[in-house]
Amino acid sequence: MSSTLYVHLSRIAKNLDAVDQRIGKGVKRMAVVKDEAYGHGLLPVAGYLKDKVEWFCTARLEEAVQLREHGIQNPILVFEIPPAGQEALFLKYDITASISDVSVFERLKPGTKAHLHFDTGMFRLGMLPDDVAAVLQNMKDFDLDYTGIYTHFANSDVEGHSRVLRQLEVFRSIRSQFPEQLLTHTANSGAIFYYHDKGVLFDAVRPGVCLYGYAPGPYDISDLEPVIEWRSKLVQVKKLQKGDLVGYGSRWEAPKEGWLGVIPVGYADGIFRNLSGEFAVEINGQLFQQVGTISMDYVMVYLKEQQFKPGESVTILKNGKLSAKKWAKIMGTIPYEITTAISPKIERVYV
Ligand SMILES: *Cc1c(COP(=O)(O)O)cnc(C)c1O
């Protein structure tokens, strides 16, 4: 194994506590475990959370089926538009479908559980406010088990954004035209942390990235802690002379005599090539700069005057200074993209 991703499951529970503190009692938690639980591993994360949250949400039907086939009994909401030809699986596995398009009603099998998904201004999935009359008619015409109604915010990662409140207003006016008993939910991580006192909570919330320890926006949230620790080992350590040029393109020059460490992880493992020369790793409690162009299966680090031995443990990502948040900042992206890019071929160890 060239590297290992340690997933500290108990920290997910702590991050869930941080959610609970914002939402109070009585609001259900629909843990979002899409895309291998943001790279952390679908089955282990869901197995750990199954008695701690009421619901799970997945992006794809196949992820929900996988959960059922591995004994997860919580209600599960699938975000995607039901794939054509697979509608029967929702009923067979007791999985809740999202109706994000008016054409979906007639495709689902009678008795299928469904949540109505309205687009209130994000313009991704969801039915538009103008569809309300058609939706109400379809609810009469098609004998599905209508159990919920929801929307999704485009700007809740930013505090005090007027478009969140505008979407909420649109949602409220749609909501008022539907039966009282539908489970109502709008809030992702951003809405939970930045808008919990603005009326976004309703019956349930859909926390995703916060469970894995990252704030949804640019600012840190002190009671969230990243869950992963990515470790590898030095495979080679070599002497550098002043002026030696390291890696493809010879882009880094040794400023003086010293030592160079080679780590067997690269962009094929999820260390984006654009991070070349921009991040640090931890060895024996100290930070060392990554140098030279990141290659497919290797990166190099400048050890200065310290001659570590091959086999020495290297921490690539963890909480604090080595967080995925830091990489995201360097890359001009968000931690979601960093953790979901950690290659599935890397062994996950759950601690
Ligand atoms: C991904 C997703 C979430 C969770 O979002 P986070 O920002 O990770 O909390 C919630 N709802 C929907 C519809 C989503 O697609």
Coordinates of N, CA and C and ligand atoms in Angstrom, one line a residue, residues 32 34 38 79 124 150 152 188-189 206-209 336, ligand 1:
V32 N -26.2 13.4 4.3 CA -25.9 13.3 2.9 C -24.6 12.5 2.7
K34 N -23.7 11.1 -0.3 CA -23.5 10.9 -1.8 C -22.0 10.8 -2.1
Y38 N -18.6 11.7 0.3 CA -17.7 12.8 0.0 C -16.2 12.2 0.0
F79 N -31.4 12.0 -4.7 CA -31.5 13.3 -5.3 C -31.8 13.2 -6.8
R124 N -30.8 24.4 -11.0 CA -30.2 23.1 -11.3 C -31.4 22.1 -11.4
Y150 N -39.2 19.7 -0.8 CA -38.0 20.4 -0.5 C -37.5 21.3 -1.6
H152 N -33.4 23.5 -2.6 CA -32.0 23.6 -2.3 C -31.5 25.0 -2.6
N188 N -29.0 22.7 3.6 CA -27.7 22.0 3.5 C -26.8 22.6 4.6
S189 N -25.5 22.2 4.6 CA -24.6 22.6 5.7 C -24.6 24.2 5.9
R206 N -30.4 18.7 5.7 CA -29.6 17.8 4.9 C -28.1 18.1 5.0
P207 N -27.5 17.8 6.1 CA -26.1 18.2 6.3 C -25.2 17.2 5.4
G208 N -24.3 17.8 4.7 CA -23.3 17.0 3.9 C -21.9 17.3 4.4
V209 N -21.3 18.3 3.8 CA -19.8 18.5 4.0 C -19.5 18.8 5.5
Y336 N -14.9 20.0 -0.8 CA -15.7 18.9 -1.4 C -14.9 18.3 -2.6
Ligands
LIG1 C1 -25.1 17.9 -1.8 C2 -26.4 18.3 -1.3 C3 -26.7 18.6 0.0 C4 -25.6 18.7 1.1 O1 -24.8 19.9 0.8 P1 -23.6 20.3 1.8 O2 -23.2 21.7 1.3 O3 -22.5 19.3 1.6 O4 -24.1 20.3 3.1 C5 -28.0 18.9 0.4 N1 -29.0 18.8 -0.5 C6 -28.8 18.6 -1.8 C7 -29.9 18.6 -2.7 C8 -27.5 18.3 -2.2 O5 -27.3 18.0 -3.6

